[in-house]
Amino acid sequence: MTQHDTTFPEHFLWGTATSAYQIEGSPLADGAGPSIWERFVHTPGLTIGGDTGDVACDHYRRWREDVRMMADLGLRAYRFSVAWARVLPEGRGTVNTKGLDFYSRLVDELLAHGITPLTTLFHWDLPAALDDRGGWLNPDIAHWFADYADVMFKALDGRVRHWATLNEPWVVTDGGYLHGALAPGHRSLYEAPIATHHLLRAHGAAVQRYRSVGKHQIGLVVNLEPKYAASDSAADQAATRRAHAYMNGQYLDPVFLGRYPEEMREIFGAAWPEWPAADHELIKQKLDFIGLNYYTRSVTRDAPEAWPVRAGRVIQPQATYTETSWEVFPQGLTDTLAWIRERYANPPVYITENGAAFYDPPVAENGRVADALRVDYLRKHIGAMHAAIAAGSDVRGYMAWSLLDNFEWSLGFAKRFGLVHINYATQQRTPKDSARYYSRVVASNGAAL
Ligand SMILES: OC[C@H]1NNC[C@@H](O)[C@@H]1O
Ligand SMILES: [Ca+2]
């Protein structure tokens, strides 16, 4: 353990992140309605090994034990998401108080242990009843979402002081509507821009509602992946510009600048609609922070075959790759924070996710899990974040993804991102070396890197 002069701002919020469907289990308990992921995972062939979130980490029943474990690890914050269909089984209308109570009790338990809750309203598990009505393709979803958000704000605001509307709208659209690998599994060039736009309108409507009923902070969580041209050829440069607009500018430009990047029409052609100005007014509500999820970068080349962005990733032979085939590239976090600082006038940022899936060694006799690659990943990315802070970025917190090994969507349980190991047969929790390391980082406010 070497001492660095990485002093972080006082009150810097150190924690971990999870999401409802990935850890809770009991998806239909206590009156909860099914989500599109409940349907997706029970459709044969759509997840590796047929894995489902039916049990996952059984957090819906073990939540007290998990909060105590966070406290034992000295964590100061915890980012989690609310399963919309627990609170509103039909997605709208009647509130299921048992579902709401689960989150209310969880928040009280966190606060009792001095842990700050950061609450995400939508982390992909759309109520199936709303998908039956078109889901993100139905313009009405903006007020369905705002009405759901209103229920949560009135129930928890004050105890929860950091809200996020959506988690990673890019993944929802790219995975759920363009390529189809994620729920609801659509594959349409025409649907994708519509889903994106309605996600952003719903985000705006919820932020607008918060300004009338809430008293604290609200933001948007986006996954950003910096794109570096593989060569200075015009074709590679153009592909890199398209890829950057598609994954990064497509979500933050409308929110901060009131417009989509012009590359969007180049990518989608006739499938890219023209939207009314009123929509852009709704989308560009002022935010209190950006939630940044950072994992990797992409060295980008022209790829005519890679529909529709026509950009491909160039493997870096000298680099370390994670189990999800992501290059370990900490500099990309520094660069992404600099891009946010310069393009959007240095808004407050929380790193709401950062972490890696590696093939971890098994739990040893002495109870250790020697996940050295993850320790190295965390150390380097926390260092990269500090470099951006030193350069002027207003970063206020860091949530490691993830507290627990969990359900990695269509990849199932095979990919382990946790700082804490889960034995799915026994539900035994075992903090890995990375959890011990992170405890020291938190206890020293980043000094013990
Ligand atoms: O792939 C790792 C994580 N990425 N962001 C969204 C989370 O739900 C994922 O598990
Ligand atoms: Ca089921």
PDB file of N, CA, C and O in Angstrom, residues 305-346:
ATOM      1  N   GLU A 305     -19.376  -2.377 -42.169  1.00  0.00           N
ATOM      2  CA  GLU A 305     -20.284  -3.499 -41.897  1.00  0.00           C
ATOM      3  C   GLU A 305     -21.005  -3.333 -40.557  1.00  0.00           C
ATOM      4  O   GLU A 305     -21.948  -4.051 -40.262  1.00  0.00           O
ATOM      5  N   ALA A 306     -20.541  -2.376 -39.718  1.00  0.00           N
ATOM      6  CA  ALA A 306     -21.081  -2.301 -38.346  1.00  0.00           C
ATOM      7  C   ALA A 306     -22.285  -1.365 -38.317  1.00  0.00           C
ATOM      8  O   ALA A 306     -22.195  -0.218 -37.885  1.00  0.00           O
ATOM      9  N   TRP A 307     -23.445  -1.886 -38.722  1.00  0.00           N
ATOM     10  CA  TRP A 307     -24.697  -1.149 -38.826  1.00  0.00           C
ATOM     11  C   TRP A 307     -25.123  -0.636 -37.448  1.00  0.00           C
ATOM     12  O   TRP A 307     -24.956  -1.369 -36.474  1.00  0.00           O
ATOM     13  N   PRO A 308     -25.693   0.536 -37.324  1.00  0.00           N
ATOM     14  CA  PRO A 308     -25.811   1.627 -38.307  1.00  0.00           C
ATOM     15  C   PRO A 308     -24.748   2.701 -38.104  1.00  0.00           C
ATOM     16  O   PRO A 308     -24.669   3.624 -38.886  1.00  0.00           O
ATOM     17  N   VAL A 309     -23.890   2.567 -37.055  1.00  0.00           N
ATOM     18  CA  VAL A 309     -22.946   3.650 -36.769  1.00  0.00           C
ATOM     19  C   VAL A 309     -21.729   3.547 -37.681  1.00  0.00           C
ATOM     20  O   VAL A 309     -21.029   4.521 -37.922  1.00  0.00           O
ATOM     21  N   ARG A 310     -21.496   2.338 -38.204  1.00  0.00           N
ATOM     22  CA  ARG A 310     -20.357   2.080 -39.100  1.00  0.00           C
ATOM     23  C   ARG A 310     -19.043   2.440 -38.406  1.00  0.00           C
ATOM     24  O   ARG A 310     -18.176   3.103 -38.963  1.00  0.00           O
ATOM     25  N   ALA A 311     -18.925   2.007 -37.147  1.00  0.00           N
ATOM     26  CA  ALA A 311     -17.696   2.229 -36.375  1.00  0.00           C
ATOM     27  C   ALA A 311     -17.377   0.927 -35.652  1.00  0.00           C
ATOM     28  O   ALA A 311     -18.277   0.284 -35.108  1.00  0.00           O
ATOM     29  N   GLY A 312     -16.092   0.572 -35.674  1.00  0.00           N
ATOM     30  CA  GLY A 312     -15.693  -0.682 -35.029  1.00  0.00           C
ATOM     31  C   GLY A 312     -14.605  -0.439 -34.004  1.00  0.00           C
ATOM     32  O   GLY A 312     -13.940   0.587 -34.021  1.00  0.00           O
ATOM     33  N   ARG A 313     -14.472  -1.401 -33.088  1.00  0.00           N
ATOM     34  CA  ARG A 313     -13.495  -1.294 -32.002  1.00  0.00           C
ATOM     35  C   ARG A 313     -12.224  -2.031 -32.408  1.00  0.00           C
ATOM     36  O   ARG A 313     -12.300  -3.134 -32.964  1.00  0.00           O
ATOM     37  N   VAL A 314     -11.059  -1.410 -32.168  1.00  0.00           N
ATOM     38  CA  VAL A 314      -9.780  -2.050 -32.498  1.00  0.00           C
ATOM     39  C   VAL A 314      -9.157  -2.587 -31.211  1.00  0.00           C
ATOM     40  O   VAL A 314      -8.907  -1.836 -30.268  1.00  0.00           O
ATOM     41  N   ILE A 315      -8.957  -3.903 -31.167  1.00  0.00           N
ATOM     42  CA  ILE A 315      -8.394  -4.548 -29.970  1.00  0.00           C
ATOM     43  C   ILE A 315      -6.975  -4.030 -29.751  1.00  0.00           C
ATOM     44  O   ILE A 315      -6.209  -3.854 -30.705  1.00  0.00           O
ATOM     45  N   GLN A 316      -6.616  -3.766 -28.475  1.00  0.00           N
ATOM     46  CA  GLN A 316      -5.284  -3.259 -28.120  1.00  0.00           C
ATOM     47  C   GLN A 316      -4.465  -4.412 -27.540  1.00  0.00           C
ATOM     48  O   GLN A 316      -4.643  -4.782 -26.382  1.00  0.00           O
ATOM     49  N   PRO A 317      -3.577  -5.028 -28.317  1.00  0.00           N
ATOM     50  CA  PRO A 317      -2.928  -6.264 -27.861  1.00  0.00           C
ATOM     51  C   PRO A 317      -2.146  -6.125 -26.556  1.00  0.00           C
ATOM     52  O   PRO A 317      -2.029  -7.077 -25.803  1.00  0.00           O
ATOM     53  N   GLN A 318      -1.672  -4.938 -26.258  1.00  0.00           N
ATOM     54  CA  GLN A 318      -0.842  -4.779 -25.050  1.00  0.00           C
ATOM     55  C   GLN A 318      -1.677  -4.551 -23.793  1.00  0.00           C
ATOM     56  O   GLN A 318      -1.154  -4.507 -22.681  1.00  0.00           O
ATOM     57  N   ALA A 319      -2.983  -4.436 -23.980  1.00  0.00           N
ATOM     58  CA  ALA A 319      -3.822  -4.017 -22.844  1.00  0.00           C
ATOM     59  C   ALA A 319      -4.352  -5.213 -22.058  1.00  0.00           C
ATOM     60  O   ALA A 319      -4.341  -6.352 -22.532  1.00  0.00           O
ATOM     61  N   THR A 320      -4.818  -4.944 -20.838  1.00  0.00           N
ATOM     62  CA  THR A 320      -5.557  -5.924 -20.040  1.00  0.00           C
ATOM     63  C   THR A 320      -7.029  -5.784 -20.370  1.00  0.00           C
ATOM     64  O   THR A 320      -7.520  -4.665 -20.486  1.00  0.00           O
ATOM     65  N   TYR A 321      -7.715  -6.917 -20.533  1.00  0.00           N
ATOM     66  CA  TYR A 321      -9.156  -6.897 -20.811  1.00  0.00           C
ATOM     67  C   TYR A 321      -9.925  -7.576 -19.688  1.00  0.00           C
ATOM     68  O   TYR A 321      -9.438  -8.516 -19.058  1.00  0.00           O
ATOM     69  N   THR A 322     -11.132  -7.090 -19.446  1.00  0.00           N
ATOM     70  CA  THR A 322     -11.968  -7.690 -18.408  1.00  0.00           C
ATOM     71  C   THR A 322     -12.748  -8.854 -19.013  1.00  0.00           C
ATOM     72  O   THR A 322     -12.693  -9.106 -20.210  1.00  0.00           O
ATOM     73  N   GLU A 323     -13.524  -9.519 -18.148  1.00  0.00           N
ATOM     74  CA  GLU A 323     -14.329 -10.665 -18.594  1.00  0.00           C
ATOM     75  C   GLU A 323     -15.473 -10.241 -19.505  1.00  0.00           C
ATOM     76  O   GLU A 323     -16.104 -11.079 -20.133  1.00  0.00           O
ATOM     77  N   THR A 324     -15.756  -8.950 -19.554  1.00  0.00           N
ATOM     78  CA  THR A 324     -16.786  -8.478 -20.504  1.00  0.00           C
ATOM     79  C   THR A 324     -16.099  -7.882 -21.727  1.00  0.00           C
ATOM     80  O   THR A 324     -16.681  -7.067 -22.447  1.00  0.00           O
ATOM     81  N   SER A 325     -14.834  -8.244 -21.930  1.00  0.00           N
ATOM     82  CA  SER A 325     -14.060  -7.808 -23.110  1.00  0.00           C
ATOM     83  C   SER A 325     -13.884  -6.298 -23.185  1.00  0.00           C
ATOM     84  O   SER A 325     -13.883  -5.719 -24.269  1.00  0.00           O
ATOM     85  N   TRP A 326     -13.778  -5.653 -22.012  1.00  0.00           N
ATOM     86  CA  TRP A 326     -13.527  -4.206 -21.977  1.00  0.00           C
ATOM     87  C   TRP A 326     -12.059  -3.957 -21.662  1.00  0.00           C
ATOM     88  O   TRP A 326     -11.522  -4.491 -20.670  1.00  0.00           O
ATOM     89  N   GLU A 327     -11.426  -3.120 -22.463  1.00  0.00           N
ATOM     90  CA  GLU A 327     -10.043  -2.749 -22.199  1.00  0.00           C
ATOM     91  C   GLU A 327      -9.956  -1.960 -20.896  1.00  0.00           C
ATOM     92  O   GLU A 327     -10.762  -1.047 -20.651  1.00  0.00           O
ATOM     93  N   VAL A 328      -8.988  -2.306 -20.052  1.00  0.00           N
ATOM     94  CA  VAL A 328      -8.738  -1.525 -18.830  1.00  0.00           C
ATOM     95  C   VAL A 328      -7.970  -0.280 -19.258  1.00  0.00           C
ATOM     96  O   VAL A 328      -6.825  -0.391 -19.720  1.00  0.00           O
ATOM     97  N   PHE A 329      -8.617   0.891 -19.165  1.00  0.00           N
ATOM     98  CA  PHE A 329      -7.994   2.125 -19.678  1.00  0.00           C
ATOM     99  C   PHE A 329      -8.338   3.305 -18.774  1.00  0.00           C
ATOM    100  O   PHE A 329      -9.227   4.110 -19.071  1.00  0.00           O
ATOM    101  N   PRO A 330      -7.687   3.426 -17.621  1.00  0.00           N
ATOM    102  CA  PRO A 330      -8.039   4.471 -16.645  1.00  0.00           C
ATOM    103  C   PRO A 330      -7.970   5.894 -17.206  1.00  0.00           C
ATOM    104  O   PRO A 330      -8.780   6.747 -16.851  1.00  0.00           O
ATOM    105  N   GLN A 331      -7.034   6.113 -18.122  1.00  0.00           N
ATOM    106  CA  GLN A 331      -6.892   7.468 -18.707  1.00  0.00           C
ATOM    107  C   GLN A 331      -8.204   7.925 -19.338  1.00  0.00           C
ATOM    108  O   GLN A 331      -8.521   9.111 -19.378  1.00  0.00           O
ATOM    109  N   GLY A 332      -8.999   6.964 -19.798  1.00  0.00           N
ATOM    110  CA  GLY A 332     -10.281   7.307 -20.410  1.00  0.00           C
ATOM    111  C   GLY A 332     -11.228   7.967 -19.436  1.00  0.00           C
ATOM    112  O   GLY A 332     -12.068   8.779 -19.824  1.00  0.00           O
ATOM    113  N   LEU A 333     -11.077   7.644 -18.143  1.00  0.00           N
ATOM    114  CA  LEU A 333     -11.928   8.308 -17.138  1.00  0.00           C
ATOM    115  C   LEU A 333     -11.505   9.760 -16.967  1.00  0.00           C
ATOM    116  O   LEU A 333     -12.331  10.670 -16.925  1.00  0.00           O
ATOM    117  N   THR A 334     -10.190   9.971 -16.901  1.00  0.00           N
ATOM    118  CA  THR A 334      -9.680  11.349 -16.808  1.00  0.00           C
ATOM    119  C   THR A 334     -10.136  12.162 -18.013  1.00  0.00           C
ATOM    120  O   THR A 334     -10.636  13.282 -17.878  1.00  0.00           O
ATOM    121  N   ASP A 335     -10.005  11.559 -19.201  1.00  0.00           N
ATOM    122  CA  ASP A 335     -10.369  12.266 -20.440  1.00  0.00           C
ATOM    123  C   ASP A 335     -11.868  12.542 -20.508  1.00  0.00           C
ATOM    124  O   ASP A 335     -12.304  13.609 -20.949  1.00  0.00           O
ATOM    125  N   THR A 336     -12.677  11.593 -20.053  1.00  0.00           N
ATOM    126  CA  THR A 336     -14.131  11.771 -20.098  1.00  0.00           C
ATOM    127  C   THR A 336     -14.573  12.866 -19.130  1.00  0.00           C
ATOM    128  O   THR A 336     -15.423  13.702 -19.471  1.00  0.00           O
ATOM    129  N   LEU A 337     -13.962  12.889 -17.959  1.00  0.00           N
ATOM    130  CA  LEU A 337     -14.293  13.958 -17.002  1.00  0.00           C
ATOM    131  C   LEU A 337     -13.861  15.320 -17.550  1.00  0.00           C
ATOM    132  O   LEU A 337     -14.563  16.322 -17.365  1.00  0.00           O
ATOM    133  N   ALA A 338     -12.751  15.367 -18.271  1.00  0.00           N
ATOM    134  CA  ALA A 338     -12.310  16.635 -18.881  1.00  0.00           C
ATOM    135  C   ALA A 338     -13.301  17.058 -19.971  1.00  0.00           C
ATOM    136  O   ALA A 338     -13.670  18.242 -20.080  1.00  0.00           O
ATOM    137  N   TRP A 339     -13.783  16.096 -20.747  1.00  0.00           N
ATOM    138  CA  TRP A 339     -14.766  16.384 -21.815  1.00  0.00           C
ATOM    139  C   TRP A 339     -16.045  16.964 -21.218  1.00  0.00           C
ATOM    140  O   TRP A 339     -16.567  17.987 -21.687  1.00  0.00           O
ATOM    141  N   ILE A 340     -16.525  16.362 -20.133  1.00  0.00           N
ATOM    142  CA  ILE A 340     -17.734  16.875 -19.466  1.00  0.00           C
ATOM    143  C   ILE A 340     -17.475  18.294 -18.970  1.00  0.00           C
ATOM    144  O   ILE A 340     -18.275  19.209 -19.155  1.00  0.00           O
ATOM    145  N   ARG A 341     -16.320  18.487 -18.322  1.00  0.00           N
ATOM    146  CA  ARG A 341     -15.972  19.797 -17.735  1.00  0.00           C
ATOM    147  C   ARG A 341     -15.992  20.876 -18.808  1.00  0.00           C
ATOM    148  O   ARG A 341     -16.542  21.958 -18.624  1.00  0.00           O
ATOM    149  N   GLU A 342     -15.393  20.557 -19.957  1.00  0.00           N
ATOM    150  CA  GLU A 342     -15.255  21.585 -20.998  1.00  0.00           C
ATOM    151  C   GLU A 342     -16.542  21.776 -21.799  1.00  0.00           C
ATOM    152  O   GLU A 342     -16.947  22.876 -22.082  1.00  0.00           O
ATOM    153  N   ARG A 343     -17.255  20.668 -22.117  1.00  0.00           N
ATOM    154  CA  ARG A 343     -18.416  20.800 -23.014  1.00  0.00           C
ATOM    155  C   ARG A 343     -19.655  21.308 -22.294  1.00  0.00           C
ATOM    156  O   ARG A 343     -20.487  21.990 -22.884  1.00  0.00           O
ATOM    157  N   TYR A 344     -19.781  20.971 -20.996  1.00  0.00           N
ATOM    158  CA  TYR A 344     -21.034  21.288 -20.290  1.00  0.00           C
ATOM    159  C   TYR A 344     -20.817  22.226 -19.107  1.00  0.00           C
ATOM    160  O   TYR A 344     -21.596  22.241 -18.168  1.00  0.00           O
ATOM    161  N   ALA A 345     -19.698  22.961 -19.143  1.00  0.00           N
ATOM    162  CA  ALA A 345     -19.425  24.014 -18.145  1.00  0.00           C
ATOM    163  C   ALA A 345     -19.307  23.454 -16.725  1.00  0.00           C
ATOM    164  O   ALA A 345     -19.944  23.938 -15.791  1.00  0.00           O
ATOM    165  N   ASN A 346     -18.508  22.403 -16.622  1.00  0.00           N
ATOM    166  CA  ASN A 346     -18.095  21.850 -15.334  1.00  0.00           C
ATOM    167  C   ASN A 346     -19.234  21.596 -14.340  1.00  0.00           C
ATOM    168  O   ASN A 346     -19.213  22.105 -13.212  1.00  0.00           O
TER     169      ASN A 346
END
